Short mmCIF file of C-alpha atoms and ligand atoms in Angstrom, two decimals:
data_model
loop_
_atom_site.label_atom_id
_atom_site.label_comp_id
_atom_site.label_asym_id
_atom_site.label_seq_id
_atom_site.Cartn_x
_atom_site.Cartn_y
_atom_site.Cartn_z
CA MET T 1 -151.87 -53.39 -149.28
CA ALA T 2 -152.24 -49.77 -148.21
CA ARG T 3 -149.79 -47.19 -149.49
CA LEU T 4 -147.25 -45.96 -146.96
CA VAL T 5 -146.65 -42.23 -146.80
CA ILE T 6 -143.54 -41.16 -144.91
CA VAL T 7 -143.21 -37.52 -143.95
CA SER T 8 -139.97 -36.10 -142.59
CA ASN T 9 -138.28 -32.72 -142.75
CA ARG T 10 -135.37 -34.11 -144.75
CA VAL T 11 -135.88 -36.75 -147.41
CA PRO T 12 -133.02 -38.79 -148.87
CA PRO T 13 -131.15 -36.60 -151.37
CA PRO T 14 -131.61 -37.56 -155.05
CA ARG T 15 -128.24 -39.32 -155.34
CA GLU T 16 -129.15 -41.67 -152.46
CA ARG T 17 -132.68 -42.46 -153.60
CA GLY T 18 -131.78 -45.50 -155.67
CA GLN T 19 -130.26 -47.41 -152.75
CA LEU T 20 -131.77 -45.58 -149.73
CA ALA T 21 -128.61 -45.43 -147.63
CA GLY T 22 -129.33 -42.87 -144.87
CA GLY T 23 -130.45 -43.43 -141.25
CA LEU T 24 -134.24 -43.30 -141.46
CA ALA T 25 -134.16 -44.85 -144.92
CA ILE T 26 -132.33 -47.90 -143.57
CA ALA T 27 -134.74 -48.21 -140.66
CA LEU T 28 -137.71 -48.10 -143.02
CA ARG T 29 -136.22 -50.32 -145.71
CA ASP T 30 -138.31 -53.41 -144.98
CA ALA T 31 -141.50 -51.40 -144.63
CA ILE T 32 -140.72 -49.67 -147.92
CA ARG T 33 -140.03 -52.99 -149.62
CA ASP T 34 -143.49 -54.22 -148.64
CA HIS T 35 -145.45 -51.14 -149.75
CA ASP T 36 -145.88 -48.67 -152.49
CA THR T 37 -144.40 -45.68 -150.74
CA LEU T 38 -144.61 -41.93 -151.03
CA TRP T 39 -141.90 -39.99 -149.19
CA PHE T 40 -142.80 -36.37 -148.58
CA GLY T 41 -140.64 -33.59 -147.14
CA TRP T 42 -138.53 -30.51 -147.66
CA SER T 43 -136.61 -30.22 -150.92
CA GLY T 44 -133.65 -28.60 -149.17
CA ALA T 45 -134.27 -25.39 -151.17
CA THR T 46 -135.93 -22.15 -150.20
CA GLY T 47 -138.30 -20.39 -152.57
CA GLU T 48 -141.85 -19.44 -153.39
CA ARG T 49 -142.73 -22.37 -155.63
CA ARG T 50 -145.87 -24.06 -154.26
CA GLU T 51 -146.08 -27.30 -156.25
CA PRO T 52 -144.13 -30.30 -155.01
CA HIS T 53 -141.12 -31.63 -156.96
CA LEU T 54 -141.99 -35.20 -157.95
CA SER T 55 -139.63 -38.08 -158.69
CA LYS T 56 -139.60 -41.86 -158.48
CA ALA T 57 -137.04 -44.55 -157.65
CA GLY T 58 -138.37 -48.12 -157.84
CA ARG T 59 -141.53 -48.42 -155.75
CA VAL T 60 -140.83 -45.19 -153.90
CA SER T 61 -142.21 -41.87 -155.10
CA PHE T 62 -140.75 -38.67 -153.71
CA ALA T 63 -142.58 -35.38 -153.33
CA THR T 64 -140.66 -32.45 -151.89
CA ILE T 65 -141.51 -28.82 -151.42
CA ASP T 66 -139.51 -25.63 -151.16
CA ILE T 67 -139.90 -23.47 -148.05
CA PRO T 68 -140.22 -19.68 -148.48
CA GLU T 69 -136.97 -17.96 -147.49
CA THR T 70 -138.82 -15.71 -145.01
CA GLU T 71 -140.15 -18.67 -143.05
CA TYR T 72 -137.24 -21.08 -143.33
CA ARG T 73 -135.11 -19.50 -140.62
CA GLY T 74 -137.91 -19.22 -138.08
CA TYR T 75 -139.11 -22.75 -138.77
CA TYR T 76 -135.80 -24.58 -138.96
CA GLN T 77 -133.06 -22.69 -137.16
CA GLY T 78 -135.46 -20.77 -134.96
CA PHE T 79 -138.23 -22.85 -133.47
CA SER T 80 -137.16 -26.42 -134.41
CA ASN T 81 -133.46 -26.26 -133.60
CA GLY T 82 -133.21 -23.12 -131.46
CA MET T 83 -136.18 -23.86 -129.20
CA LEU T 84 -137.56 -27.40 -129.45
CA TRP T 85 -134.24 -29.25 -129.71
CA PRO T 86 -132.80 -27.78 -126.47
CA LEU T 87 -136.15 -28.01 -124.67
CA LEU T 88 -136.70 -31.66 -125.59
CA HIS T 89 -133.14 -32.42 -124.45
CA SER T 90 -133.81 -30.67 -121.13
CA ARG T 91 -131.47 -27.76 -121.89
CA MET T 92 -133.91 -24.89 -121.45
CA GLY T 93 -131.00 -22.56 -120.71
CA LEU T 94 -129.85 -22.87 -124.33
CA ALA T 95 -133.31 -22.31 -125.78
CA GLN T 96 -134.36 -19.13 -127.52
CA PHE T 97 -138.01 -18.39 -127.97
CA HIS T 98 -139.38 -15.83 -130.41
CA ARG T 99 -143.06 -15.61 -131.27
CA ALA T 100 -142.14 -14.98 -134.89
CA ASP T 101 -140.26 -18.32 -134.98
CA LEU T 102 -143.26 -20.16 -133.61
CA ALA T 103 -145.46 -18.47 -136.22
CA ALA T 104 -143.05 -19.56 -138.97
CA TYR T 105 -142.99 -23.12 -137.59
CA ARG T 106 -146.77 -23.27 -137.71
CA ALA T 107 -146.90 -21.66 -141.16
CA VAL T 108 -144.43 -24.17 -142.61
CA ASN T 109 -146.35 -27.09 -141.10
CA ARG T 110 -149.53 -25.72 -142.72
CA LEU T 111 -147.65 -25.44 -145.99
CA PHE T 112 -146.61 -29.08 -145.71
CA ALA T 113 -150.22 -30.04 -144.98
CA GLU T 114 -151.62 -28.04 -147.92
CA ALA T 115 -149.13 -29.60 -150.34
CA LEU T 116 -149.53 -33.12 -148.98
CA ALA T 117 -153.33 -33.32 -148.51
CA PRO T 118 -154.17 -33.37 -152.27
CA LEU T 119 -151.69 -36.25 -152.77
CA LEU T 120 -153.35 -38.46 -150.14
CA ARG T 121 -155.87 -41.25 -150.67
CA PRO T 122 -158.30 -42.35 -147.93
CA ASP T 123 -156.65 -45.74 -147.39
CA ASP T 124 -153.09 -44.39 -147.15
CA ILE T 125 -151.13 -44.87 -143.96
CA VAL T 126 -149.22 -41.72 -143.06
CA TRP T 127 -146.17 -41.80 -140.78
CA VAL T 128 -144.85 -38.40 -139.68
CA HIS T 129 -141.35 -38.10 -138.20
CA ASP T 130 -139.87 -35.90 -135.55
CA TYR T 131 -140.10 -32.59 -133.80
CA HIS T 132 -140.08 -30.36 -136.88
CA LEU T 133 -143.53 -31.61 -137.80
CA ILE T 134 -145.53 -32.00 -134.59
CA PRO T 135 -148.49 -29.85 -135.82
CA LEU T 136 -148.75 -31.58 -139.20
CA GLY T 137 -151.34 -34.18 -138.17
CA ARG T 138 -153.76 -31.60 -136.85
CA ASP T 139 -153.23 -29.42 -139.94
CA LEU T 140 -154.01 -32.41 -142.18
CA ARG T 141 -157.16 -33.20 -140.17
CA ALA T 142 -158.28 -29.58 -140.54
CA LEU T 143 -158.07 -30.07 -144.31
CA GLY T 144 -160.35 -33.10 -144.07
CA VAL T 145 -157.73 -35.85 -144.24
CA SER T 146 -159.24 -38.93 -142.61
CA CYS T 147 -156.63 -41.66 -143.20
CA ARG T 148 -154.57 -43.14 -140.40
CA ILE T 149 -151.74 -40.90 -139.27
CA GLY T 150 -148.95 -41.84 -136.86
CA PHE T 151 -146.17 -39.76 -135.38
CA PHE T 152 -142.76 -40.80 -134.07
CA LEU T 153 -140.58 -38.54 -131.94
CA HIS T 154 -136.89 -39.46 -132.38
CA VAL T 155 -135.68 -37.30 -129.50
CA PRO T 156 -136.52 -37.46 -125.77
CA PHE T 157 -139.53 -35.84 -124.14
CA PRO T 158 -138.67 -33.93 -120.95
CA THR T 159 -140.55 -33.92 -117.65
CA PRO T 160 -143.89 -32.05 -117.69
CA GLN T 161 -142.40 -29.42 -115.35
CA LEU T 162 -139.67 -28.70 -117.87
CA PHE T 163 -141.96 -28.80 -120.88
CA ASP T 164 -144.17 -26.27 -119.10
CA HIS T 165 -141.51 -23.60 -119.83
CA LEU T 166 -142.44 -23.60 -123.51
CA PRO T 167 -144.65 -20.60 -124.28
CA GLN T 168 -147.91 -21.80 -125.84
CA GLY T 169 -146.81 -25.36 -125.11
CA ASP T 170 -150.45 -26.42 -124.58
CA ASP T 171 -151.10 -25.90 -128.24
CA LEU T 172 -148.26 -28.25 -129.17
CA LEU T 173 -149.60 -30.87 -126.76
CA ARG T 174 -152.98 -30.59 -128.45
CA ASP T 175 -151.28 -31.21 -131.81
CA PHE T 176 -150.27 -34.65 -130.57
CA THR T 177 -153.94 -35.64 -130.12
CA ALA T 178 -154.49 -35.67 -133.91
CA TYR T 179 -152.39 -38.83 -134.30
CA ASP T 180 -153.75 -42.38 -134.20
CA VAL T 181 -150.42 -43.68 -132.91
CA LEU T 182 -147.92 -41.62 -130.97
CA GLY T 183 -144.49 -43.23 -130.67
CA VAL T 184 -141.44 -42.25 -128.63
CA GLN T 185 -138.17 -44.06 -127.99
CA VAL T 186 -138.45 -45.32 -124.39
CA GLN T 187 -141.03 -45.71 -121.65
CA GLN T 188 -139.76 -42.69 -119.71
CA ASP T 189 -140.47 -40.44 -122.72
CA ALA T 190 -143.95 -41.95 -123.07
CA ASP T 191 -144.66 -41.35 -119.37
CA ASN T 192 -143.41 -37.76 -119.60
CA LEU T 193 -145.45 -36.94 -122.69
CA ASN T 194 -148.59 -38.60 -121.36
CA GLN T 195 -148.28 -36.75 -118.06
CA ALA T 196 -147.73 -33.43 -119.84
CA MET T 197 -150.84 -34.07 -121.91
CA ALA T 198 -152.87 -35.13 -118.86
CA GLY T 199 -151.79 -31.91 -117.14
CA SER T 200 -153.42 -30.00 -120.00
CA GLY T 201 -156.59 -32.05 -119.80
CA LEU T 202 -155.69 -34.15 -122.85
CA ARG T 203 -155.61 -37.90 -123.19
CA GLY T 204 -152.03 -38.97 -123.96
CA ARG T 205 -151.52 -42.34 -125.60
CA ALA T 206 -147.80 -42.22 -126.30
CA ARG T 207 -146.04 -45.60 -126.41
CA ALA T 208 -142.42 -46.65 -126.58
CA PHE T 209 -141.09 -48.00 -129.89
CA PRO T 210 -137.31 -48.19 -129.40
CA ILE T 211 -135.51 -47.75 -132.71
CA GLY T 212 -132.82 -50.21 -133.78
CA ILE T 213 -130.22 -50.74 -136.49
CA ASP T 214 -129.63 -53.42 -139.10
CA PRO T 215 -127.03 -55.41 -137.12
CA GLU T 216 -126.21 -58.01 -139.79
CA THR T 217 -125.36 -55.43 -142.43
CA PHE T 218 -123.34 -53.43 -139.96
CA ALA T 219 -121.44 -56.45 -138.65
CA SER T 220 -120.51 -57.60 -142.13
CA ALA T 221 -119.41 -54.08 -143.12
CA ALA T 222 -117.21 -54.04 -140.01
CA ARG T 223 -115.69 -57.45 -140.84
CA ARG T 224 -114.92 -56.36 -144.39
CA ALA T 225 -113.55 -52.99 -143.28
CA GLU T 226 -111.00 -54.66 -141.01
CA SER T 227 -108.69 -55.32 -143.92
CA THR T 228 -109.13 -52.03 -145.82
CA PRO T 229 -106.20 -49.60 -146.23
CA ASP T 230 -107.86 -47.07 -143.89
CA ALA T 231 -108.25 -49.60 -141.09
CA MET T 232 -104.65 -50.71 -141.51
CA ARG T 233 -103.40 -47.13 -141.47
CA LEU T 234 -105.36 -46.52 -138.27
CA ARG T 235 -103.87 -49.64 -136.68
CA GLU T 236 -100.35 -48.71 -137.69
CA SER T 237 -100.73 -45.16 -136.46
CA LEU T 238 -101.84 -46.38 -133.02
CA ALA T 239 -98.74 -48.53 -132.58
CA GLY T 240 -100.45 -50.98 -130.22
CA ARG T 241 -102.21 -48.37 -128.08
CA ALA T 242 -105.81 -49.04 -127.01
CA LEU T 243 -108.29 -46.94 -129.00
CA ILE T 244 -111.13 -45.17 -127.21
CA LEU T 245 -113.62 -44.10 -129.88
CA GLY T 246 -116.36 -41.47 -129.87
CA VAL T 247 -118.63 -40.79 -132.88
CA ASP T 248 -121.27 -38.08 -132.71
CA ARG T 249 -122.71 -35.23 -134.65
CA LEU T 250 -121.14 -32.11 -133.16
CA ASP T 251 -124.11 -31.35 -130.92
CA TYR T 252 -124.34 -30.11 -127.34
CA SER T 253 -126.72 -32.95 -126.43
CA LYS T 254 -123.89 -35.41 -126.99
CA GLY T 255 -121.87 -34.30 -123.96
CA LEU T 256 -118.59 -33.80 -125.82
CA PRO T 257 -116.91 -31.25 -123.50
CA GLN T 258 -117.84 -33.40 -120.49
CA ARG T 259 -116.46 -36.44 -122.34
CA PHE T 260 -113.15 -34.70 -123.08
CA ARG T 261 -112.90 -33.73 -119.41
CA GLY T 262 -113.64 -37.31 -118.41
CA TYR T 263 -110.79 -38.52 -120.60
CA ALA T 264 -108.46 -35.86 -119.15
CA GLN T 265 -109.45 -37.10 -115.71
CA LEU T 266 -108.55 -40.67 -116.74
CA LEU T 267 -105.06 -39.50 -117.68
CA ARG T 268 -104.71 -37.58 -114.43
CA ARG T 269 -106.06 -40.19 -112.03
CA PHE T 270 -104.88 -43.37 -113.75
CA PRO T 271 -101.40 -42.53 -115.03
CA GLU T 272 -100.80 -46.19 -115.93
CA HIS T 273 -102.74 -45.44 -119.13
CA HIS T 274 -100.30 -42.72 -120.19
CA LYS T 275 -99.03 -43.49 -123.66
CA GLY T 276 -101.14 -46.67 -123.59
CA VAL T 277 -104.37 -45.15 -124.93
CA THR T 278 -105.54 -42.78 -127.65
CA MET T 279 -108.96 -41.20 -127.76
CA MET T 280 -110.36 -40.49 -131.21
CA GLN T 281 -113.44 -38.32 -131.48
CA ILE T 282 -115.19 -38.12 -134.83
CA ALA T 283 -117.63 -35.23 -134.68
CA PRO T 284 -118.96 -34.09 -138.05
CA VAL T 285 -120.18 -30.51 -137.86
CA SER T 286 -123.95 -30.15 -137.88
CA ARG T 287 -126.17 -27.06 -137.72
CA GLY T 288 -123.11 -24.83 -138.08
CA ASP T 289 -125.48 -21.92 -138.72
CA VAL T 290 -126.88 -22.02 -135.16
CA ALA T 291 -124.86 -19.91 -132.68
CA GLN T 292 -124.76 -22.49 -129.86
CA TYR T 293 -123.10 -24.98 -132.20
CA ARG T 294 -120.32 -22.56 -133.13
CA THR T 295 -119.64 -21.91 -129.44
CA LEU T 296 -119.48 -25.66 -128.79
CA ARG T 297 -117.00 -26.12 -131.61
CA ARG T 298 -114.68 -23.48 -130.19
CA GLU T 299 -114.92 -25.06 -126.75
CA LEU T 300 -113.94 -28.47 -128.12
CA ASP T 301 -111.07 -27.06 -130.18
CA GLU T 302 -109.73 -25.52 -127.02
CA LEU T 303 -110.25 -28.59 -124.83
CA ALA T 304 -108.58 -30.94 -127.31
CA GLY T 305 -105.64 -28.55 -127.58
CA ARG T 306 -105.36 -28.25 -123.83
CA ILE T 307 -105.42 -32.01 -123.18
CA ASN T 308 -102.81 -32.62 -125.85
CA GLY T 309 -100.69 -29.76 -124.53
CA GLU T 310 -100.91 -30.91 -120.93
CA HIS T 311 -100.57 -34.68 -121.32
CA GLY T 312 -99.04 -35.19 -124.77
CA GLU T 313 -95.45 -36.24 -125.36
CA PHE T 314 -93.28 -35.88 -128.41
CA ASP T 315 -94.29 -39.37 -129.54
CA TRP T 316 -97.88 -39.50 -128.18
CA VAL T 317 -100.94 -37.39 -128.98
CA PRO T 318 -103.67 -38.28 -126.44
CA VAL T 319 -106.65 -36.87 -128.38
CA ARG T 320 -107.42 -37.13 -132.07
CA TYR T 321 -110.34 -34.96 -132.96
CA MET T 322 -111.92 -34.53 -136.39
CA THR T 323 -114.96 -32.49 -137.41
CA ARG T 324 -115.16 -34.16 -140.82
CA ALA T 325 -117.47 -37.09 -141.49
CA VAL T 326 -115.98 -40.53 -142.13
CA ALA T 327 -117.44 -42.94 -144.72
CA ARG T 328 -119.89 -45.39 -143.16
CA ASN T 329 -117.90 -48.54 -143.99
CA THR T 330 -114.68 -47.01 -142.68
CA LEU T 331 -116.53 -46.07 -139.51
CA ALA T 332 -117.66 -49.68 -139.08
CA GLY T 333 -114.01 -50.79 -139.25
CA PHE T 334 -112.98 -48.16 -136.68
CA TYR T 335 -115.68 -49.38 -134.29
CA ARG T 336 -114.42 -52.94 -134.65
CA TYR T 337 -110.86 -51.95 -133.97
CA ALA T 338 -111.68 -49.80 -130.91
CA ARG T 339 -111.01 -51.26 -127.46
CA VAL T 340 -113.62 -48.93 -125.94
CA GLY T 341 -116.72 -47.23 -127.38
CA LEU T 342 -117.35 -43.99 -125.49
CA VAL T 343 -120.95 -42.81 -125.86
CA THR T 344 -121.85 -40.22 -123.27
CA PRO T 345 -124.75 -37.96 -124.33
CA LEU T 346 -126.32 -35.75 -121.66
CA ALA T 347 -129.69 -36.67 -123.18
CA ASP T 348 -130.45 -38.77 -126.26
CA GLY T 349 -133.63 -40.29 -127.64
CA MET T 350 -131.91 -43.59 -128.43
CA ASN T 351 -128.32 -43.21 -129.75
CA LEU T 352 -127.63 -45.53 -132.64
CA VAL T 353 -123.86 -45.23 -132.31
CA ALA T 354 -124.02 -47.38 -129.17
CA LYS T 355 -125.88 -50.11 -131.07
CA GLU T 356 -123.60 -49.85 -134.10
CA PHE T 357 -120.53 -50.19 -131.87
CA VAL T 358 -121.94 -53.40 -130.37
CA ALA T 359 -122.87 -54.84 -133.77
CA ALA T 360 -119.40 -54.15 -135.18
CA GLN T 361 -117.36 -56.03 -132.56
CA ASN T 362 -115.30 -59.15 -133.10
CA PRO T 363 -117.10 -61.86 -131.04
CA ASP T 364 -113.78 -63.41 -129.98
CA ASP T 365 -112.32 -60.18 -128.66
CA PRO T 366 -115.05 -57.56 -128.34
CA GLY T 367 -114.47 -54.02 -127.13
CA ALA T 368 -116.22 -52.59 -124.06
CA LEU T 369 -118.94 -49.92 -124.20
CA VAL T 370 -119.03 -46.98 -121.80
CA LEU T 371 -122.53 -45.56 -122.11
CA SER T 372 -124.39 -42.64 -120.60
CA ARG T 373 -127.37 -43.68 -118.56
CA PHE T 374 -129.23 -40.79 -120.17
CA ALA T 375 -129.19 -42.35 -123.64
CA GLY T 376 -132.40 -44.20 -124.51
CA ALA T 377 -130.12 -47.08 -125.54
CA ALA T 378 -129.17 -47.63 -121.87
CA ASP T 379 -132.56 -49.33 -121.33
CA GLU T 380 -131.65 -52.14 -123.71
CA LEU T 381 -127.86 -52.07 -123.21
CA ALA T 382 -127.82 -52.47 -119.45
CA ASP T 383 -124.65 -54.57 -119.78
CA ALA T 384 -122.62 -51.58 -120.90
CA ILE T 385 -120.58 -49.72 -118.28
CA LEU T 386 -123.20 -47.10 -117.44
CA VAL T 387 -122.02 -43.68 -116.31
CA ASN T 388 -123.41 -40.29 -115.39
CA PRO T 389 -121.75 -38.10 -118.04
CA PHE T 390 -122.05 -34.95 -115.93
CA ASP T 391 -119.33 -36.32 -113.63
CA PRO T 392 -115.94 -36.47 -115.40
CA ASP T 393 -114.61 -38.68 -112.59
CA GLU T 394 -117.33 -41.24 -113.19
CA THR T 395 -116.47 -41.25 -116.90
CA ALA T 396 -112.80 -41.67 -116.01
CA GLU T 397 -113.59 -44.59 -113.69
CA GLY T 398 -115.81 -46.15 -116.39
CA LEU T 399 -112.98 -45.84 -118.91
CA HIS T 400 -110.48 -47.36 -116.49
CA ARG T 401 -112.86 -50.24 -115.86
CA ALA T 402 -113.36 -50.75 -119.61
CA LEU T 403 -109.61 -50.69 -120.29
CA THR T 404 -108.83 -53.21 -117.56
CA MET T 405 -111.84 -55.50 -117.92
CA PRO T 406 -110.93 -59.22 -118.08
CA PRO T 407 -111.63 -60.76 -121.52
CA ASP T 408 -114.26 -63.17 -120.14
CA GLU T 409 -116.30 -60.36 -118.64
CA ARG T 410 -115.96 -58.35 -121.84
CA ARG T 411 -117.27 -61.26 -123.87
CA ASP T 412 -120.16 -61.98 -121.47
CA ARG T 413 -121.32 -58.40 -121.42
CA TRP T 414 -120.94 -58.05 -125.16
CA GLN T 415 -122.93 -61.23 -125.86
CA ARG T 416 -125.88 -59.94 -123.86
CA MET T 417 -125.70 -56.55 -125.55
CA GLU T 418 -125.43 -58.12 -128.98
CA GLU T 419 -128.53 -60.21 -128.30
CA ALA T 420 -130.39 -57.05 -127.38
CA VAL T 421 -129.28 -55.30 -130.59
CA ARG T 422 -130.37 -58.32 -132.65
CA ARG T 423 -133.67 -58.70 -130.84
CA ASN T 424 -134.84 -55.22 -131.69
CA THR T 425 -133.69 -54.15 -135.14
CA ALA T 426 -134.66 -51.28 -137.40
CA ALA T 427 -137.07 -53.62 -139.15
CA THR T 428 -138.71 -54.70 -135.87
CA TRP T 429 -139.13 -51.06 -134.92
CA ALA T 430 -140.82 -50.05 -138.17
CA GLY T 431 -142.91 -53.23 -138.18
CA ASN T 432 -144.15 -52.67 -134.64
CA PHE T 433 -145.05 -49.08 -135.31
CA LEU T 434 -146.87 -49.82 -138.55
CA ARG T 435 -148.74 -52.74 -137.04
CA ALA T 436 -149.96 -50.44 -134.27
CA LEU T 437 -151.01 -47.92 -136.88
CA GLY T 438 -153.08 -50.34 -138.89
CA PRO T 439 -153.67 -54.08 -138.76
CA THR T 440 -153.08 -54.41 -142.47
CA ALA T 441 -150.11 -52.07 -142.58
CA VAL T 442 -147.39 -54.71 -142.66
CA ARG T 443 -147.06 -58.37 -143.33
CA ALA T 444 -146.58 -60.41 -140.18
CA ALA T 445 -142.84 -60.97 -139.57
C1 GDG S 1 -131.57 -38.80 -133.67
C2 GDG S 1 -131.71 -38.86 -132.13
C3 GDG S 1 -131.87 -41.36 -132.27
C4 GDG S 1 -122.08 -40.03 -137.07
N1 GDG S 1 -120.91 -39.55 -137.51
C5 GDG S 1 -120.70 -40.09 -138.71
C6 GDG S 1 -121.80 -40.92 -139.01
N2 GDG S 1 -122.63 -40.86 -137.99
C7 GDG S 1 -123.89 -41.62 -137.92
C8 GDG S 1 -123.82 -42.69 -136.86
C9 GDG S 1 -125.29 -42.93 -136.57
C10 GDG S 1 -125.91 -41.56 -136.84
O1 GDG S 1 -124.96 -40.80 -137.55
C11 GDG S 1 -126.20 -40.82 -135.54
O2 GDG S 1 -127.32 -41.38 -134.94
P1 GDG S 1 -127.64 -41.17 -133.40
O3 GDG S 1 -128.78 -42.04 -133.06
O4 GDG S 1 -126.42 -41.50 -132.60
O5 GDG S 1 -127.92 -39.62 -133.18
P2 GDG S 1 -128.79 -38.41 -133.90
O6 GDG S 1 -128.20 -38.01 -135.19
O7 GDG S 1 -128.85 -37.34 -132.86
O8 GDG S 1 -130.26 -39.04 -134.16
C12 GDG S 1 -131.15 -40.18 -131.60
C13 GDG S 1 -131.88 -41.20 -133.78
O9 GDG S 1 -132.38 -39.92 -134.18
C14 GDG S 1 -132.75 -42.27 -134.45
O10 GDG S 1 -134.06 -42.25 -133.96
O11 GDG S 1 -131.19 -42.55 -131.93
O12 GDG S 1 -131.34 -40.26 -130.20
O13 GDG S 1 -131.04 -37.75 -131.53
O14 GDG S 1 -125.86 -43.83 -137.49
O15 GDG S 1 -123.14 -43.81 -137.37
N3 GDG S 1 -121.90 -41.63 -140.15
C15 GDG S 1 -120.87 -41.52 -141.05
N4 GDG S 1 -119.78 -40.71 -140.82
C16 GDG S 1 -119.65 -40.01 -139.68
O16 GDG S 1 -118.64 -39.30 -139.51
N5 GDG S 1 -120.93 -42.20 -142.19
#
């Protein structure tokens, strides 16, 4: 069987390599189990060293490289997260373009290619991940690499009209042509990317491969977590109030200020929920070194304070808001205990939180999901209460509906959502992609 080569900006940190716990690692676990695997990416360090750091854990070899300090900022904070991230999430107003950043982005991709090419064998199957590494395939081809190379974009792709704002965007579209398989999350992203490519005279062959989770593992973690001290403390602290739960990296694509306003609107328009609900938002800080993220954090601090000031009572705090991460198993227990999952990104490739929330529910008394129709997950989870997150009143109405939904309807909707989450798991996703990339890439399921 061919060797699988995974390339991503971040690779699992050394302490997680034995058990491969992180997001992408979980999604790729079955594929990794079936193959000798090389995982290639950034070491997390900056420096001038050119040779990769090599290590091995079981059947997986890791090769990581340092990025020169001078190029790191332009590549990572600059072009990847300061320009591409907002653009791909249709937030051009937040984007900052500098030619020097684009040059650094291209230079780092070439560096990746130069370090990776000598490690490759002709029958390897290479799978490149996400927007940091769009040019990598073409750079590898330029170095004579002939093996099969696929690319998966985890984030959305905007309309061609929006993408057209990117200076030298044509060049990036051409980069996509180097890949044998081009995967995106949902059909709308595939259509957008293919149209953008057609507009530049290129043949786009992007296809949708919606990512999933490992529902069994998540459900059993949630069942176990129900009786842990943390879950019991949460339950006690809520004193019978219904929990509305949000879990997101602190990122402006996740629609957090709009969500807070939606919740405030619930309290204003549906006073019967006063003292009957608590919203808890878990929002671990990410990309704290990018200015837009610091601004967002201040805005949320202020909004949470204002809602609590305006609606709170001496024995009721309407919003609980934490910027620290919670352990994964604890999180699973929180999902299970929540009456409502509130997932309202303004744009999201998929959104795994929505799927995790569904997987974690108690089948006899499942919670309701309020979901943005702009999350890729809305395609598969059509039985959620779908809302337009830009309208706080719609979010408030969705929350009211979720809080007052009869148990039978809650169960019916949840059953259909749970089937969808089980139908398309992380393993199905990786299997489908690798099968498209090469007939011998994975064993038939
Ligand atoms: C990108 C795309 C696409 C969050 N807080 C904590 C925590 N999390 C975990 C969640 C979930 C993951 O982080 C977030 O995944 P999402 O899919 O929701 O969002 P992104 O990070 O933006 O991911 C997205 C994804 O790639 C996969 O293709 O779905 O659209 O943007 O697993 O549970 N985990 C723990 N503590 C926290 O406080 N342990």
